[in-house]
Amino acid sequence: MSRFLVRRLLLTLPVLFFVSVIVFSLISLIPGDPARVLLGEEVSTDALEVLRKQLGLDRPLHIRYLYWLGRIVKGDFGKSVRDGRPVLDTLLQKLPTTIELAITSLIVAWAIAIPAGVLAAWKRRSAWDYGATTVALAGISIPNFWLGIMLIYLLAVNLRLLPPSGYVEPWIDLSRNLRLMVMPSIVLGSALAALVMRILRSSLIEVLGTDYVRTAHAKGLNDRTVVLKHAMKNAMIPVVTIMGLQLSGLLGGAIITETIFAIPGLGRLAVESILTRDYPMVQGVVLFAALAVVITNLAVDMIYASLDPRIRLEERTA
Amino acid sequence: MRRSADAILTGLPAGGATTPRYGFGYLLRRYARNRLALIGLWVVLLIIGLAIFAPWIAPHNPIKTNFENLLKPPASTHIMGTDDLGRDILSRIIYGTRTSLLAGVISVGIAVAIGLPLGLLAGFYRGRLDDVLMRLTDAMLSFPFLVLALAMAAVLGAGLDRAMIAIGIVFTPGFVRLSRGQVLSEREQNYVEAARASGAGDGRIIWRHILPNIVSPVLVQASLSTAAAITAEAALSFLGLGTQPPTPSWGSMLNIAQAYLGSAPWMALWPGLAIFITVLSINLTGDGLREALDPRLRSV
């Protein structure tokens, strides 16, 4: 176990290194003079010089990278060009909103995907199966920004069932907060539901064909117990293994969803800072998102390795 | 039991999907057995036709504004209505097929052109190149897809050409991983040994022997990625970073439509429906292709 832990941690280090290089390159690759890009055209040459020095533009690239990395490790993500506030403060301030959206969307996604996936695999090649797989394909194909706009039109503009957009903190007005979260969660959850359902379906079909499931049937257990108690435990492994991928989908989708529904989270912050050319903020959001995915993947692998000995063995023989 | 991440991501079975090479006619017959895939293919062909013959099919000029005809609901003269500048929405949808298909094909083309050779080399030679490439792709795959595409588009600047480059780069690691995985299992096959014994060099083995055997999974992934790339271009244009006005793009049409949702909902209905139908039919075609090319998937 400890060997697996060390190996997995060591493999994460180069990934983190490349993540940092990519994020650093994003701002270094901006065509032209970064200082001018950051400050705009109408600025004095003195101010430009100060910022160039501050950014270390007079030094070679690899030295700049090391300085930048040193600051990041110390938690200094730089300052926003727009409001001058530390980037990390803004990120941490917006984080809870996005976490709330991610959790409600995940609930929506799993609530749809797990029953649908089980039913499709259990009643394979039935109308249920074809129905569920077709709906899942449609769910993957439907652009979430369109789904969002159509839901606003239908539920808010036409039927006036829900408020169209906006955000209220849950501790200020919980019921309004939840009403505001319904449509964004459906939009963000539906694409994820389709992915989870497809994976659960194929993994459950695979498990249902194994010997231990046949044994369970042979000793006279009914279908329901075999599928829900015996097969599901193993079939859920791939679904939970791709938590990193799901989180990645949620963070990416949050960009669109938060923009459409005017939710002040990390996604909308990303769009706003890109449109206003607030590059330190862009860098901060991108780095933050990638770190979240890397850490989730690492955590999932660790938890699974401790629960399922086969995963450790597989790694050793690989 | 536990499928590899690659297998989960691509939906392909773990290990090499060595497809026996059948004739084109045989594959076509297998493909045609899947009715949904066939419908998907016909719709894709129809959309390609619309893109090619847009100037002859579109009833109006897609960028000509008409201030006496603002926000008109669907009627006989404008079947899908007009937009905020009085432009015919049907014509803009028809011309929009060009933007979308171009974005899909070019960005996936970039991803394959970079990803496939890198994957071939990494899988064939292993060693340090492989280690470095795998950690690099791990790092790239850690970024949420749209976050990275958006950040790249922001760095490169707005515009369709830059959006295509950004999407292409973001898709590249997927192709590196897929082709590398395929090569890893192919290089152990007897035919590679036989080729080497008969004196073939590395280049010839990779190009003439391994490549033809890994084409099918790459083709399947390319078709499914095209659908994703079309959505991505629409998303970037929706956020104002893709295609710039007045060029018709379904994503930017949706962006403008948001402001007129109460007064002109048809402005939002048609472009979204166009993206949905296009992406769905390409996905159906890709899924059908996967089933036709890999007989083992029939049993799943």
mmCIF file of C-alpha atoms in Angstrom, chain A residues 70-204:
data_model
loop_
_atom_site.group_PDB
_atom_site.id
_atom_site.type_symbol
_atom_site.label_atom_id
_atom_site.label_comp_id
_atom_site.label_asym_id
_atom_site.label_seq_id
_atom_site.Cartn_x
_atom_site.Cartn_y
_atom_site.Cartn_z
ATOM 1 C CA GLY A 70 7.796 30.591 -5.911
ATOM 2 C CA ARG A 71 5.056 33.155 -5.451
ATOM 3 C CA ILE A 72 2.295 30.664 -6.340
ATOM 4 C CA VAL A 73 3.608 28.117 -3.834
ATOM 5 C CA LYS A 74 3.473 30.822 -1.167
ATOM 6 C CA GLY A 75 -0.179 31.483 -2.097
ATOM 7 C CA ASP A 76 0.513 34.755 -3.897
ATOM 8 C CA PHE A 77 -1.472 34.560 -7.148
ATOM 9 C CA GLY A 78 -0.826 38.215 -8.004
ATOM 10 C CA LYS A 79 -3.269 41.099 -8.143
ATOM 11 C CA SER A 80 -6.275 41.648 -10.365
ATOM 12 C CA VAL A 81 -5.736 44.295 -13.031
ATOM 13 C CA ARG A 82 -9.375 45.319 -12.762
ATOM 14 C CA ASP A 83 -9.815 46.022 -9.068
ATOM 15 C CA GLY A 84 -6.317 45.617 -7.651
ATOM 16 C CA ARG A 85 -7.435 42.981 -5.154
ATOM 17 C CA PRO A 86 -5.338 39.849 -4.594
ATOM 18 C CA VAL A 87 -6.449 37.170 -7.071
ATOM 19 C CA LEU A 88 -6.565 34.443 -4.422
ATOM 20 C CA ASP A 89 -8.974 36.464 -2.247
ATOM 21 C CA THR A 90 -11.430 36.834 -5.128
ATOM 22 C CA LEU A 91 -11.104 33.142 -6.034
ATOM 23 C CA LEU A 92 -11.824 32.048 -2.470
ATOM 24 C CA GLN A 93 -14.732 34.468 -2.245
ATOM 25 C CA LYS A 94 -16.366 33.051 -5.413
ATOM 26 C CA LEU A 95 -15.575 29.421 -4.633
ATOM 27 C CA PRO A 96 -18.529 28.588 -2.293
ATOM 28 C CA THR A 97 -21.079 29.658 -4.931
ATOM 29 C CA THR A 98 -19.543 27.362 -7.540
ATOM 30 C CA ILE A 99 -19.279 24.528 -5.003
ATOM 31 C CA GLU A 100 -22.990 24.894 -4.250
ATOM 32 C CA LEU A 101 -23.823 24.786 -7.963
ATOM 33 C CA ALA A 102 -21.552 21.769 -8.455
ATOM 34 C CA ILE A 103 -23.166 19.858 -5.581
ATOM 35 C CA THR A 104 -26.754 20.542 -6.675
ATOM 36 C CA SER A 105 -25.845 19.625 -10.269
ATOM 37 C CA LEU A 106 -24.149 16.428 -9.143
ATOM 38 C CA ILE A 107 -27.290 15.497 -7.197
ATOM 39 C CA VAL A 108 -29.428 16.110 -10.298
ATOM 40 C CA ALA A 109 -26.977 14.150 -12.484
ATOM 41 C CA TRP A 110 -26.763 11.090 -10.233
ATOM 42 C CA ALA A 111 -30.496 11.119 -9.495
ATOM 43 C CA ILE A 112 -31.143 10.764 -13.228
ATOM 44 C CA ALA A 113 -28.151 8.668 -14.240
ATOM 45 C CA ILE A 114 -28.105 5.900 -11.644
ATOM 46 C CA PRO A 115 -31.706 4.670 -11.990
ATOM 47 C CA ALA A 116 -31.538 5.102 -15.785
ATOM 48 C CA GLY A 117 -28.190 3.291 -16.059
ATOM 49 C CA VAL A 118 -29.317 0.396 -13.839
ATOM 50 C CA LEU A 119 -32.565 0.017 -15.737
ATOM 51 C CA ALA A 120 -30.850 0.123 -19.132
ATOM 52 C CA ALA A 121 -28.305 -2.544 -18.156
ATOM 53 C CA TRP A 122 -30.767 -4.735 -16.269
ATOM 54 C CA LYS A 123 -33.420 -4.681 -19.015
ATOM 55 C CA ARG A 124 -30.873 -4.766 -21.804
ATOM 56 C CA ARG A 125 -32.134 -4.467 -25.375
ATOM 57 C CA SER A 126 -35.607 -3.574 -24.089
ATOM 58 C CA ALA A 127 -37.556 -0.393 -24.801
ATOM 59 C CA TRP A 128 -36.160 0.934 -21.485
ATOM 60 C CA ASP A 129 -32.611 0.413 -22.671
ATOM 61 C CA TYR A 130 -33.129 1.991 -26.083
ATOM 62 C CA GLY A 131 -35.092 4.855 -24.541
ATOM 63 C CA ALA A 132 -32.442 5.589 -21.919
ATOM 64 C CA THR A 133 -29.487 5.347 -24.306
ATOM 65 C CA THR A 134 -31.205 7.575 -26.880
ATOM 66 C CA VAL A 135 -32.065 10.185 -24.254
ATOM 67 C CA ALA A 136 -28.463 10.018 -22.995
ATOM 68 C CA LEU A 137 -27.133 10.604 -26.508
ATOM 69 C CA ALA A 138 -29.489 13.551 -26.854
ATOM 70 C CA GLY A 139 -28.265 14.804 -23.465
ATOM 71 C CA ILE A 140 -24.671 14.683 -24.675
ATOM 72 C CA SER A 141 -25.576 16.403 -27.950
ATOM 73 C CA ILE A 142 -27.741 19.223 -26.607
ATOM 74 C CA PRO A 143 -25.674 22.397 -26.152
ATOM 75 C CA ASN A 144 -26.076 23.440 -22.514
ATOM 76 C CA PHE A 145 -26.255 27.141 -23.337
ATOM 77 C CA TRP A 146 -29.278 26.466 -25.527
ATOM 78 C CA LEU A 147 -30.904 24.241 -22.915
ATOM 79 C CA GLY A 148 -30.404 27.059 -20.389
ATOM 80 C CA ILE A 149 -31.963 29.709 -22.624
ATOM 81 C CA MET A 150 -34.908 27.467 -23.503
ATOM 82 C CA LEU A 151 -35.540 26.646 -19.830
ATOM 83 C CA ILE A 152 -35.517 30.357 -18.977
ATOM 84 C CA TYR A 153 -37.996 30.994 -21.788
ATOM 85 C CA LEU A 154 -40.272 28.133 -20.770
ATOM 86 C CA LEU A 155 -40.163 28.157 -16.967
ATOM 87 C CA ALA A 156 -39.434 31.813 -16.214
ATOM 88 C CA VAL A 157 -40.693 33.951 -19.117
ATOM 89 C CA ASN A 158 -43.721 31.874 -20.151
ATOM 90 C CA LEU A 159 -44.938 29.892 -17.147
ATOM 91 C CA ARG A 160 -43.431 32.222 -14.528
ATOM 92 C CA LEU A 161 -42.705 29.269 -12.250
ATOM 93 C CA LEU A 162 -39.121 30.221 -11.394
ATOM 94 C CA PRO A 163 -37.053 33.395 -11.268
ATOM 95 C CA PRO A 164 -35.074 33.696 -14.559
ATOM 96 C CA SER A 165 -31.606 34.367 -13.166
ATOM 97 C CA GLY A 166 -29.568 35.784 -10.310
ATOM 98 C CA TYR A 167 -28.154 34.529 -7.034
ATOM 99 C CA VAL A 168 -28.885 34.918 -3.323
ATOM 100 C CA GLU A 169 -26.678 33.391 -0.648
ATOM 101 C CA PRO A 170 -28.400 30.440 1.043
ATOM 102 C CA TRP A 171 -27.973 31.931 4.513
ATOM 103 C CA ILE A 172 -29.788 35.103 3.463
ATOM 104 C CA ASP A 173 -32.815 33.489 1.809
ATOM 105 C CA LEU A 174 -32.638 29.711 1.491
ATOM 106 C CA SER A 175 -35.887 29.176 -0.379
ATOM 107 C CA ARG A 176 -35.085 31.812 -3.018
ATOM 108 C CA ASN A 177 -31.567 30.419 -3.278
ATOM 109 C CA LEU A 178 -32.936 26.958 -4.037
ATOM 110 C CA ARG A 179 -35.508 28.283 -6.519
ATOM 111 C CA LEU A 180 -32.715 30.133 -8.324
ATOM 112 C CA MET A 181 -30.571 26.987 -8.406
ATOM 113 C CA VAL A 182 -33.172 24.689 -10.029
ATOM 114 C CA MET A 183 -32.587 25.622 -13.676
ATOM 115 C CA PRO A 184 -28.776 25.956 -13.482
ATOM 116 C CA SER A 185 -28.557 22.549 -11.784
ATOM 117 C CA ILE A 186 -30.690 20.913 -14.470
ATOM 118 C CA VAL A 187 -28.584 22.503 -17.229
ATOM 119 C CA LEU A 188 -25.262 21.571 -15.668
ATOM 120 C CA GLY A 189 -26.460 18.195 -14.370
ATOM 121 C CA SER A 190 -28.025 16.892 -17.571
ATOM 122 C CA ALA A 191 -24.821 16.625 -19.623
ATOM 123 C CA LEU A 192 -23.077 14.927 -16.712
ATOM 124 C CA ALA A 193 -26.043 12.585 -16.241
ATOM 125 C CA ALA A 194 -25.673 11.378 -19.810
ATOM 126 C CA LEU A 195 -21.975 10.595 -19.313
ATOM 127 C CA VAL A 196 -22.474 8.841 -15.966
ATOM 128 C CA MET A 197 -25.421 6.845 -17.281
ATOM 129 C CA ARG A 198 -23.478 5.526 -20.284
ATOM 130 C CA ILE A 199 -20.534 4.478 -18.126
ATOM 131 C CA LEU A 200 -22.711 2.865 -15.461
ATOM 132 C CA ARG A 201 -24.682 0.984 -18.116
ATOM 133 C CA SER A 202 -21.634 -0.528 -19.794
ATOM 134 C CA SER A 203 -19.872 -1.327 -16.520
ATOM 135 C CA LEU A 204 -23.001 -2.969 -15.054
#
